[in-house]
Short mmCIF file of C-alpha atoms in Angstrom, two decimals:
data_model
loop_
_atom_site.label_atom_id
_atom_site.label_comp_id
_atom_site.label_asym_id
_atom_site.label_seq_id
_atom_site.Cartn_x
_atom_site.Cartn_y
_atom_site.Cartn_z
CA UNK A 246 83.82 10.34 -17.21
CA UNK A 247 82.59 8.45 -14.14
CA UNK A 248 85.22 5.77 -14.73
CA UNK A 249 87.93 8.41 -14.97
CA UNK A 250 86.87 10.00 -11.68
CA UNK A 251 86.96 6.70 -9.84
CA UNK A 252 90.36 5.79 -11.23
CA UNK A 253 91.81 9.22 -10.53
CA UNK A 254 90.55 9.75 -6.98
CA UNK A 255 90.58 6.29 -5.42
CA UNK A 256 94.38 5.81 -5.56
CA UNK A 257 94.85 9.27 -4.02
CA UNK A 258 93.98 8.10 -0.51
CA UNK A 259 95.95 4.89 -0.99
CA UNK A 260 98.99 6.82 -2.20
CA UNK A 261 98.92 9.10 0.84
CA UNK A 262 98.65 6.17 3.24
CA UNK A 263 101.36 4.27 1.37
CA UNK A 264 103.69 7.26 1.58
CA UNK A 265 103.15 7.65 5.31
CA UNK A 266 103.66 3.96 5.95
CA UNK A 267 106.78 3.73 3.75
CA UNK A 268 108.40 6.74 5.40
CA UNK A 269 107.58 5.51 8.89
CA UNK A 270 108.84 1.96 8.41
CA UNK A 271 112.05 3.07 6.68
CA UNK A 272 112.72 5.67 9.38
CA UNK A 273 112.35 3.07 12.17
CA UNK A 274 114.61 0.57 10.41
CA UNK A 275 117.17 3.30 9.71
CA UNK A 276 117.35 4.27 13.38
CA UNK A 277 117.67 0.64 14.41
CA UNK A 278 120.77 0.07 12.24
CA UNK A 279 122.46 3.46 12.10
CA UNK A 280 122.82 4.26 15.81
CA UNK A 281 124.69 1.05 16.86
CA UNK A 282 126.88 1.25 13.76
CA UNK A 283 128.00 4.83 14.47
CA UNK A 284 128.49 4.27 18.19
CA UNK A 285 130.86 1.32 18.69
CA UNK A 286 131.05 2.02 22.41
CA UNK A 287 127.59 0.55 22.97
CA UNK A 288 127.65 -2.84 24.70
CA UNK A 289 126.54 -5.69 22.43
CA UNK A 290 123.55 -6.40 24.65
CA UNK A 291 122.35 -2.79 24.42
CA UNK A 292 122.97 -2.65 20.67
CA UNK A 293 120.96 -5.84 20.19
CA UNK A 294 118.11 -4.53 22.37
CA UNK A 295 118.15 -1.24 20.46
CA UNK A 296 117.88 -2.98 17.11
CA UNK A 297 115.11 -5.26 18.37
CA UNK A 298 113.20 -2.30 19.78
CA UNK A 299 113.17 -0.47 16.44
CA UNK A 300 112.13 -3.62 14.67
CA UNK A 301 109.05 -3.60 16.89
CA UNK A 302 108.64 0.09 15.99
CA UNK A 303 108.72 -0.68 12.26
CA UNK A 304 106.11 -3.41 12.71
CA UNK A 305 103.97 -1.01 14.74
CA UNK A 306 104.09 1.64 12.01
CA UNK A 307 102.88 -0.91 9.46
CA UNK A 308 100.01 -1.96 11.75
CA UNK A 309 98.96 1.46 13.05
CA UNK A 310 99.08 3.54 9.84
CA UNK A 311 95.52 4.42 8.82
CA UNK A 312 93.79 6.86 6.44
CA UNK A 313 92.64 9.32 9.12
CA UNK A 314 94.18 10.87 12.23
CA UNK A 315 91.45 9.56 14.52
CA UNK A 316 92.02 5.97 13.46
CA UNK A 317 95.78 6.27 14.00
CA UNK A 318 95.22 7.75 17.46
CA UNK A 319 92.72 5.07 18.43
CA UNK A 320 94.84 2.12 17.28
CA UNK A 321 98.01 3.63 18.76
CA UNK A 322 96.42 4.16 22.17
CA UNK A 323 95.00 0.63 22.27
CA UNK A 324 98.23 -0.94 21.06
CA UNK A 325 100.35 0.93 23.59
CA UNK A 326 97.97 0.21 26.48
CA UNK A 327 97.80 -3.48 25.62
CA UNK A 328 101.58 -3.72 25.30
CA UNK A 329 102.20 -2.14 28.70
CA UNK A 330 99.62 -4.33 30.41
CA UNK A 331 100.89 -7.55 28.80
CA UNK A 332 104.56 -6.70 29.41
CA UNK A 333 104.07 -5.91 33.09
CA UNK A 334 102.01 -9.05 33.65
CA UNK A 335 104.62 -11.19 31.89
CA UNK A 336 107.48 -9.74 33.91
CA UNK A 337 105.50 -10.28 37.10
CA UNK A 338 104.82 -13.89 36.16
CA UNK A 339 108.51 -14.49 35.36
CA UNK A 340 109.69 -12.74 38.53
CA UNK A 341 107.18 -13.96 41.12
CA UNK A 342 105.38 -16.86 39.43
CA UNK A 343 107.37 -19.63 41.10
CA UNK A 344 107.04 -17.96 44.50
CA UNK A 345 103.26 -17.92 44.20
CA UNK A 346 102.90 -21.33 42.54
CA UNK A 347 105.67 -23.69 43.76
CA UNK A 348 105.61 -25.88 40.66
CA UNK A 349 107.73 -26.41 37.58
CA UNK A 350 108.31 -23.61 35.08
CA UNK A 351 106.09 -25.31 32.51
CA UNK A 352 103.13 -25.47 34.89
CA UNK A 353 103.66 -21.89 36.05
CA UNK A 354 103.77 -20.59 32.45
CA UNK A 355 100.66 -22.54 31.52
CA UNK A 356 98.62 -21.27 34.47
CA UNK A 357 99.87 -17.69 34.04
CA UNK A 358 99.04 -17.74 30.33
CA UNK A 359 95.53 -19.03 31.04
CA UNK A 360 94.86 -16.31 33.59
CA UNK A 361 96.41 -13.52 31.52
CA UNK A 362 94.65 -14.41 28.24
CA UNK A 363 91.19 -14.90 29.76
CA UNK A 364 91.53 -11.87 32.03
CA UNK A 365 92.64 -9.61 29.17
CA UNK A 366 89.68 -10.69 27.05
CA UNK A 367 87.18 -10.02 29.84
CA UNK A 368 88.64 -6.61 30.67
CA UNK A 369 88.87 -5.68 26.98
CA UNK A 370 85.25 -6.55 26.32
CA UNK A 371 84.09 -4.61 29.37
CA UNK A 372 86.20 -1.59 28.44
CA UNK A 373 85.21 -1.77 24.76
CA UNK A 374 88.79 -2.31 23.59
CA UNK A 375 89.13 -5.79 22.11
CA UNK A 376 92.25 -4.81 20.17
CA UNK A 377 94.10 -3.77 23.34
CA UNK A 378 93.13 -7.11 24.90
CA UNK A 379 94.62 -9.05 22.00
CA UNK A 380 97.84 -7.01 22.11
CA UNK A 381 98.07 -7.60 25.84
CA UNK A 382 97.92 -11.36 25.32
CA UNK A 383 100.43 -11.26 22.47
CA UNK A 384 102.91 -9.18 24.46
CA UNK A 385 102.47 -11.45 27.48
CA UNK A 386 103.39 -14.49 25.40
CA UNK A 387 106.35 -12.78 23.70
CA UNK A 388 107.85 -11.56 26.95
CA UNK A 389 107.21 -14.62 29.10
CA UNK A 390 108.03 -17.33 26.59
CA UNK A 391 110.83 -15.38 24.89
CA UNK A 392 112.93 -14.90 28.03
CA UNK A 393 115.11 -17.27 30.01
CA UNK A 394 114.79 -15.64 33.43
CA UNK A 395 113.42 -12.57 35.17
CA UNK A 396 116.19 -10.10 34.16
CA UNK A 397 115.91 -11.25 30.58
CA UNK A 398 112.12 -10.87 30.76
CA UNK A 399 112.56 -7.29 31.97
CA UNK A 400 114.84 -6.49 29.03
CA UNK A 401 112.39 -8.00 26.55
CA UNK A 402 109.52 -6.06 28.16
CA UNK A 403 111.36 -2.74 27.99
CA UNK A 404 112.47 -3.38 24.42
CA UNK A 405 108.96 -4.14 23.22
CA UNK A 406 107.28 -1.29 25.12
CA UNK A 407 109.81 1.23 23.82
CA UNK A 408 109.51 -0.10 20.29
CA UNK A 409 105.70 0.06 20.35
CA UNK A 410 105.80 3.56 21.79
CA UNK A 411 108.30 4.70 19.16
CA UNK A 412 106.26 3.23 16.32
CA UNK A 413 103.05 4.87 17.58
CA UNK A 414 104.75 8.26 17.88
CA UNK A 415 106.15 8.00 14.36
CA UNK A 416 102.73 7.09 12.95
CA UNK A 417 101.01 9.93 14.79
CA UNK A 418 103.62 12.42 13.66
CA UNK A 419 103.39 11.39 10.02
CA UNK A 420 99.57 11.34 10.08
CA UNK A 421 99.62 15.03 10.98
CA UNK A 422 102.57 16.07 8.82
CA UNK A 423 102.12 14.10 5.56
CA UNK A 424 98.80 14.80 3.81
CA UNK A 425 96.77 15.00 7.05
CA UNK A 426 93.22 13.70 6.78
CA UNK A 427 90.91 13.86 9.77
CA UNK A 428 87.86 11.72 10.51
CA UNK A 429 86.08 14.92 11.53
CA UNK A 430 86.64 16.38 8.08
CA UNK A 431 85.53 13.17 6.33
CA UNK A 432 82.36 13.09 8.45
CA UNK A 433 81.64 16.70 7.50
CA UNK A 434 82.26 15.96 3.81
CA UNK A 435 79.96 12.93 3.94
CA UNK A 436 77.15 14.94 5.48
CA UNK A 437 77.61 17.78 3.00
CA UNK A 438 77.53 15.38 0.04
CA UNK A 439 74.53 13.64 1.59
CA UNK A 440 72.64 16.94 1.64
CA UNK A 441 73.44 17.40 -2.05
CA UNK A 442 72.09 13.91 -2.75
CA UNK A 443 69.04 14.69 -0.62
CA UNK A 444 68.11 17.63 -2.85
CA UNK A 445 68.35 15.32 -5.87
CA UNK A 446 66.10 12.83 -4.10
CA UNK A 447 63.59 15.62 -3.41
CA UNK A 448 63.47 16.54 -7.10
CA UNK A 449 63.07 12.89 -8.02
CA UNK A 450 60.27 12.45 -5.47
CA UNK A 451 58.23 15.12 -7.23
CA UNK A 452 58.83 13.59 -10.65
CA UNK A 453 61.43 16.12 -11.75
CA UNK A 454 64.17 13.90 -13.13
CA UNK A 455 66.33 16.14 -15.24
CA UNK A 456 64.09 19.18 -14.69
CA UNK A 457 64.71 22.40 -12.85
CA UNK A 458 63.27 23.12 -9.43
CA UNK A 459 60.67 25.42 -10.99
CA UNK A 460 59.39 22.85 -13.47
CA UNK A 461 56.33 21.95 -11.44
CA UNK A 462 55.06 25.46 -10.92
CA UNK A 463 55.92 26.39 -14.52
CA UNK A 464 53.68 23.66 -15.93
CA UNK A 465 50.74 23.87 -13.55
CA UNK A 466 48.54 25.40 -16.25
CA UNK A 467 48.46 22.13 -18.17
CA UNK A 468 45.44 20.99 -16.16
CA UNK A 469 42.32 22.81 -15.03
CA UNK A 470 42.64 24.90 -11.81
CA UNK A 471 46.41 24.56 -11.76
CA UNK A 472 46.69 20.81 -11.30
CA UNK A 473 48.55 18.32 -13.42
CA UNK A 474 49.26 14.63 -13.27
CA UNK A 475 52.32 14.86 -11.07
CA UNK A 476 54.34 11.85 -12.26
CA UNK A 477 53.77 9.43 -15.07
CA UNK A 478 50.85 7.09 -14.56
CA UNK A 479 51.23 3.33 -14.65
CA UNK A 480 49.93 3.24 -18.23
CA UNK A 481 52.34 5.93 -19.36
CA UNK A 482 55.26 4.07 -17.81
CA UNK A 483 54.15 0.89 -19.55
CA UNK A 484 54.57 2.61 -22.92
CA UNK A 485 58.30 3.06 -22.32
CA UNK A 486 60.75 0.54 -23.75
CA UNK A 487 61.68 -2.09 -21.17
CA UNK A 488 65.36 -1.15 -21.24
CA UNK A 489 64.64 2.57 -20.77
CA UNK A 490 62.24 1.95 -17.90
CA UNK A 491 64.69 -0.42 -16.25
CA UNK A 492 67.50 2.12 -16.50
CA UNK A 493 65.27 4.79 -14.98
CA UNK A 494 64.34 2.58 -12.03
CA UNK A 495 67.98 1.68 -11.49
CA UNK A 496 68.86 5.39 -11.51
CA UNK A 497 66.16 6.16 -8.96
CA UNK A 498 67.40 3.44 -6.65
CA UNK A 499 70.94 4.74 -7.07
CA UNK A 500 69.82 8.22 -5.98
CA UNK A 501 68.38 6.76 -2.78
CA UNK A 502 71.45 4.60 -2.19
CA UNK A 503 73.71 7.63 -2.62
CA UNK A 504 71.86 9.46 0.14
CA UNK A 505 72.21 6.55 2.55
CA UNK A 506 75.85 5.88 1.66
CA UNK A 507 76.87 9.50 2.27
CA UNK A 508 75.14 9.68 5.63
CA UNK A 509 76.63 6.30 6.54
CA UNK A 510 80.07 7.67 5.66
CA UNK A 511 79.44 10.50 8.09
CA UNK A 512 78.25 8.27 10.93
CA UNK A 513 81.05 5.73 10.36
CA UNK A 514 83.69 8.43 10.85
CA UNK A 515 82.13 10.06 13.91
CA UNK A 516 83.45 7.46 16.42
CA UNK A 517 86.96 8.04 15.05
CA UNK A 518 86.49 11.80 15.29
CA UNK A 519 86.31 11.40 19.08
CA UNK A 520 90.06 10.72 18.98
CA UNK A 521 90.81 14.08 17.35
CA UNK A 522 90.97 17.55 18.81
CA UNK A 523 90.50 20.78 16.88
CA UNK A 524 93.50 23.11 17.05
CA UNK A 525 92.97 25.96 14.62
CA UNK A 526 91.96 26.92 11.09
CA UNK A 527 94.70 27.15 8.47
CA UNK A 528 94.04 28.49 4.96
CA UNK A 529 90.32 27.90 5.34
CA UNK A 530 90.78 24.31 6.52
CA UNK A 531 90.28 22.79 9.95
CA UNK A 532 93.48 21.48 11.56
CA UNK A 533 93.22 18.56 13.98
CA UNK A 534 95.68 16.72 16.22
CA UNK A 535 95.39 13.30 17.86
CA UNK A 536 93.44 13.62 21.10
CA UNK A 537 94.88 12.43 24.41
CA UNK A 538 92.19 10.86 26.56
CA UNK A 539 91.58 12.82 29.75
CA UNK A 540 93.35 15.93 28.47
CA UNK A 541 90.82 16.98 25.87
CA UNK A 542 88.97 20.27 26.18
CA UNK A 543 85.27 19.94 25.49
CA UNK A 544 85.31 23.14 23.45
CA UNK A 545 87.96 21.61 21.18
CA UNK A 546 86.16 18.36 20.45
CA UNK A 547 84.20 17.96 17.25
CA UNK A 548 80.38 17.92 17.85
CA UNK A 549 80.04 14.17 17.34
CA UNK A 550 76.70 13.65 19.08
CA UNK A 551 75.11 16.62 17.34
CA UNK A 552 76.40 15.45 13.95
CA UNK A 553 75.05 11.96 14.56
CA UNK A 554 71.63 13.35 15.47
CA UNK A 555 71.64 15.49 12.32
CA UNK A 556 72.58 12.54 10.10
CA UNK A 557 69.83 10.44 11.67
CA UNK A 558 67.25 13.20 11.14
CA UNK A 559 68.27 13.57 7.49
CA UNK A 560 68.01 9.82 6.94
CA UNK A 561 64.43 10.01 8.20
CA UNK A 562 63.75 12.88 5.80
CA UNK A 563 65.12 10.69 3.00
CA UNK A 564 62.75 7.86 3.96
CA UNK A 565 59.78 10.24 3.81
CA UNK A 566 60.87 11.53 0.42
CA UNK A 567 61.12 7.99 -0.87
CA UNK A 568 57.60 7.31 0.40
CA UNK A 569 56.37 10.41 -1.45
CA UNK A 570 58.17 9.24 -4.57
CA UNK A 571 56.55 5.81 -4.40
CA UNK A 572 53.09 7.36 -3.90
CA UNK A 573 53.41 9.91 -6.69
CA UNK A 574 55.18 7.55 -9.05
CA UNK A 575 52.02 5.46 -9.22
CA UNK A 576 50.23 8.53 -10.54
CA UNK A 577 47.28 10.59 -9.34
CA UNK A 578 44.17 9.19 -11.01
CA UNK A 579 41.36 11.39 -12.26
CA UNK A 580 39.45 10.81 -9.02
CA UNK A 581 42.23 12.43 -6.99
CA UNK A 582 42.51 15.32 -9.44
CA UNK A 583 38.76 15.86 -9.18
CA UNK A 584 39.07 15.93 -5.42
CA UNK A 585 41.87 18.51 -5.62
CA UNK A 586 39.91 20.73 -8.03
CA UNK A 587 36.76 20.67 -5.96
CA UNK A 588 37.99 21.04 -2.40
CA UNK A 589 41.56 22.33 -2.39
CA UNK A 590 42.96 25.67 -3.58
CA UNK A 591 45.01 25.41 -6.77
CA UNK A 592 48.19 26.66 -5.09
CA UNK A 593 48.46 23.95 -2.47
CA UNK A 594 50.19 21.23 -4.50
CA UNK A 595 52.70 23.57 -6.20
CA UNK A 596 53.50 25.13 -2.82
CA UNK A 597 54.09 21.76 -1.19
CA UNK A 598 56.64 20.95 -3.86
CA UNK A 599 58.17 24.43 -4.00
CA UNK A 600 58.65 24.99 -0.28
CA UNK A 601 59.78 21.46 0.54
CA UNK A 602 62.53 21.64 -2.08
CA UNK A 603 63.45 25.17 -1.00
CA UNK A 604 63.78 23.94 2.58
CA UNK A 605 66.13 21.17 1.40
CA UNK A 606 68.17 23.78 -0.43
CA UNK A 607 68.38 25.91 2.74
CA UNK A 608 69.77 22.94 4.67
CA UNK A 609 72.35 22.24 2.00
CA UNK A 610 73.40 25.87 1.67
CA UNK A 611 73.84 26.43 5.41
CA UNK A 612 76.07 23.40 6.07
CA UNK A 613 78.85 23.43 7.03
CA UNK A 614 79.79 27.11 6.95
CA UNK A 615 77.34 28.79 4.61
CA UNK A 616 75.01 31.66 5.43
CA UNK A 617 72.83 31.43 8.50
CA UNK A 618 70.06 28.86 8.33
CA UNK A 619 66.92 30.40 6.82
CA UNK A 620 63.63 29.09 8.26
CA UNK A 621 61.25 31.02 6.00
CA UNK A 622 60.78 28.23 3.43
CA UNK A 623 60.39 25.65 6.19
CA UNK A 624 57.72 27.77 7.86
CA UNK A 625 55.91 28.20 4.53
CA UNK A 626 56.00 24.45 3.99
CA UNK A 627 54.65 23.81 7.49
CA UNK A 628 51.84 26.30 6.86
CA UNK A 629 50.96 24.62 3.56
CA UNK A 630 50.88 21.19 5.19
CA UNK A 631 48.73 22.60 7.98
CA UNK A 632 46.37 24.03 5.37
CA UNK A 633 46.20 20.66 3.62
CA UNK A 634 45.47 18.90 6.90
CA UNK A 635 42.88 21.47 7.94
CA UNK A 636 40.91 21.18 4.70
CA UNK A 637 40.99 17.38 4.89
CA UNK A 638 39.85 17.48 8.51
CA UNK A 639 37.01 19.88 7.70
CA UNK A 640 35.89 17.61 4.86
CA UNK A 641 35.78 14.61 7.16
CA UNK A 642 33.91 16.57 9.83
CA UNK A 643 31.35 17.87 7.32
CA UNK A 644 30.89 14.41 5.88
CA UNK A 645 30.32 12.95 9.32
CA UNK A 646 27.78 15.63 10.26
CA UNK A 647 25.82 15.14 7.05
CA UNK A 648 25.85 11.39 7.39
CA UNK A 649 24.69 11.63 11.01
CA UNK A 650 21.77 13.75 9.90
CA UNK A 651 20.51 10.97 7.60
CA UNK A 652 18.34 8.10 8.73
CA UNK A 653 19.55 4.50 8.47
CA UNK A 654 17.52 3.88 5.31
CA UNK A 655 18.83 7.07 3.75
CA UNK A 656 22.41 6.03 4.51
CA UNK A 657 21.83 2.72 2.78
CA UNK A 658 20.23 4.50 -0.12
CA UNK A 659 23.14 6.93 -0.23
CA UNK A 660 25.61 4.05 -0.43
CA UNK A 661 23.74 2.57 -3.38
CA UNK A 662 23.71 5.92 -5.11
CA UNK A 663 27.47 6.30 -4.57
CA UNK A 664 28.04 2.96 -6.23
CA UNK A 665 25.77 3.87 -9.13
CA UNK A 666 27.50 7.20 -9.68
CA UNK A 667 30.88 5.46 -9.84
CA UNK A 668 29.73 3.18 -12.67
CA UNK A 669 28.36 5.81 -15.02
CA UNK A 670 27.84 9.55 -14.91
CA UNK A 671 24.51 10.85 -16.36
CA UNK A 672 24.57 13.65 -18.85
CA UNK A 673 23.50 17.20 -18.08
CA UNK A 674 19.93 16.89 -19.45
CA UNK A 675 19.28 13.75 -17.42
CA UNK A 676 20.44 15.58 -14.30
CA UNK A 677 18.11 18.50 -15.06
CA UNK A 678 15.07 16.25 -15.55
CA UNK A 679 15.92 14.36 -12.38
CA UNK A 680 16.13 17.60 -10.47
CA UNK A 681 12.60 18.50 -11.58
CA UNK A 682 11.33 15.18 -10.28
CA UNK A 683 13.10 15.80 -7.01
CA UNK A 684 11.36 19.12 -6.58
CA UNK A 685 7.92 17.48 -6.93
CA UNK A 686 8.67 14.34 -4.88
CA UNK A 687 9.87 14.71 -1.24
CA UNK A 688 11.51 11.29 -1.23
CA UNK A 689 13.23 12.01 -4.50
CA UNK A 690 14.32 15.39 -3.14
CA UNK A 691 15.98 13.62 -0.24
CA UNK A 692 17.66 11.36 -2.75
CA UNK A 693 18.78 14.42 -4.71
CA UNK A 694 20.35 15.86 -1.55
CA UNK A 695 22.32 12.67 -1.16
CA UNK A 696 23.45 12.90 -4.77
CA UNK A 697 24.69 16.41 -4.03
CA UNK A 698 26.44 15.04 -0.93
CA UNK A 699 28.35 12.63 -3.13
CA UNK A 700 29.43 15.38 -5.51
CA UNK A 701 27.83 13.79 -8.57
CA UNK A 702 28.24 16.99 -10.56
CA UNK A 703 32.02 16.61 -10.84
CA UNK A 704 31.86 16.98 -14.66
CA UNK A 705 30.48 20.54 -14.53
CA UNK A 706 33.24 23.09 -14.12
CA UNK A 707 30.85 25.82 -13.12
CA UNK A 708 29.84 23.90 -10.02
CA UNK A 709 33.28 22.65 -9.02
CA UNK A 710 33.40 24.89 -5.96
CA UNK A 711 30.04 23.92 -4.49
CA UNK A 712 30.07 22.90 -0.79
CA UNK A 713 29.81 19.15 -1.41
CA UNK A 714 31.94 16.16 -0.52
CA UNK A 715 33.61 14.28 -3.35
CA UNK A 716 33.71 10.68 -2.17
CA UNK A 717 35.91 8.32 -4.10
CA UNK A 718 34.02 5.82 -6.25
CA UNK A 719 33.07 2.61 -4.47
CA UNK A 720 35.10 0.40 -6.77
CA UNK A 721 38.69 -0.76 -7.16
CA UNK A 722 39.82 2.43 -8.88
CA UNK A 723 38.31 4.59 -6.17
CA UNK A 724 39.85 2.46 -3.44
CA UNK A 725 43.32 2.74 -4.97
CA UNK A 726 42.91 6.50 -5.40
CA UNK A 727 41.81 6.84 -1.77
CA UNK A 728 44.81 4.88 -0.50
CA UNK A 729 47.25 6.96 -2.55
CA UNK A 730 45.69 10.23 -1.48
CA UNK A 731 45.71 9.36 2.21
CA UNK A 732 49.28 8.03 1.89
CA UNK A 733 50.29 11.32 0.33
CA UNK A 734 48.73 13.30 3.19
CA UNK A 735 50.46 11.11 5.78
CA UNK A 736 53.83 11.47 4.06
CA UNK A 737 53.43 15.24 3.90
CA UNK A 738 52.69 15.45 7.61
CA UNK A 739 55.62 13.18 8.47
CA UNK A 740 57.94 15.10 6.16
CA UNK A 741 57.01 18.33 7.91
CA UNK A 742 57.87 16.81 11.30
CA UNK A 743 61.15 15.34 10.08
CA UNK A 744 62.18 18.62 8.46
CA UNK A 745 61.53 20.45 11.73
CA UNK A 746 63.80 18.00 13.54
CA UNK A 747 66.46 18.30 10.83
CA UNK A 748 66.46 22.11 11.06
CA UNK A 749 66.74 21.96 14.85
CA UNK A 750 69.57 19.43 14.65
CA UNK A 751 71.43 21.54 12.09
CA UNK A 752 71.12 24.60 14.31
CA UNK A 753 72.77 22.66 17.13
CA UNK A 754 75.59 21.55 14.84
CA UNK A 755 76.26 25.02 13.41
CA UNK A 756 76.65 26.48 16.89
CA UNK A 757 79.36 23.91 17.71
CA UNK A 758 81.35 23.74 14.47
CA UNK A 759 84.67 25.61 14.33
CA UNK A 760 84.68 28.72 12.18
CA UNK A 761 86.61 28.96 8.94
CA UNK A 762 86.74 31.25 5.96
CA UNK A 763 85.85 28.72 3.23
CA UNK A 764 82.29 27.49 2.89
CA UNK A 765 83.22 24.37 0.99
CA UNK A 766 86.32 22.24 0.86
#
């Protein structure tokens, strides 16, 4: 099916461009031959100049024809400007060159060519139009070296300028009349498809390949207090066949690449969209014409800067989602799940997933002409992230206060106890007997307080909600769990900030986009 789609859609754009180019070239050649043949009264010199002019027009159509209106307008403007500049300079060199430089024609042509070629390149680079600079040099050489004297140079200049102008006008006319495709529309399509891919990336980030958006919250009862192992752990992934695991990783990378490629398609077309001007909406579709520099109304120009800012913000959201995917794909070890059970409400992880994906869906639904942008899911996600951050901050503050209340020897003793508790967990009877010793021995009681500080009772469900701090074990497993948990918190905070920027950028775009009846195209 994928092969069929590629083979059926790819030639469509090529066929449209080929049709425009074929019609334009044949029309220019037809005019060049038909008019002199049906008007014998034309002088031979004029008939020859006419034919030569339309030959230049045919060549121009072949060079200028492009897939989108903005590209045709840009190339046409640069080609015409370069042709005029080169033609006028060549005629001036042929007409006044010997008066300025009293040397032979060969020396005059050499010096004039040097000055014209280098000057055109410098001006083109400064003006950001290298193509116009090249055309200026080419026209200069054709006019100056292809003429015998000044009158002949003038005729060659006029012939080439008229031919270039005619070819540009034909290309512009056909780009609007025959299967018109605008860079503004392609940029909009790329951003819309990128938002679709971004929702797929969000589902993948939360380990929901092939599952519905409610899969996480529907399965939260699989673990105590509403928590589950979010993605597959490293061991579970290792049980997969190598080919299956490799295909899955390739698919995940393809999802990320699709997001970037769609947003790149949008940003690549935005510079070309500057050469288009919005006219009206026909049958639910935007209609654009080539823009004439200096005569463009700001209200008629596509919101290029706003679209670029939105695409950039969404790319940053994609990077955060990939970071979340990498963190969760490694798996949440038992230490992290114990931390979640003890210190965080059971709804916080499902809500992070639910509201972040709902916010992505709101972005996708609102662009380009959907319902108004709904901020309720974004606000709920921001509140959930703030709750996550607040609880983590309170835990750190409580930990610091309790540690500050201990003496130096007690802190060292506490560290040793933390290491011991990470190696083996005593059974319930041993804890009870140790508690009795603590009650009769002040030093042991202090040690018992430190055991409570470390949350050594993590195996007893009845005491899961006690006001203690669950430090990660002081070993390699605990260190890895700590890094993953803190990475997850950081990614959540960054995702919240990037989503806020994306919503603000989309609001700016929606206020500038032209209205139309169709939501999708």
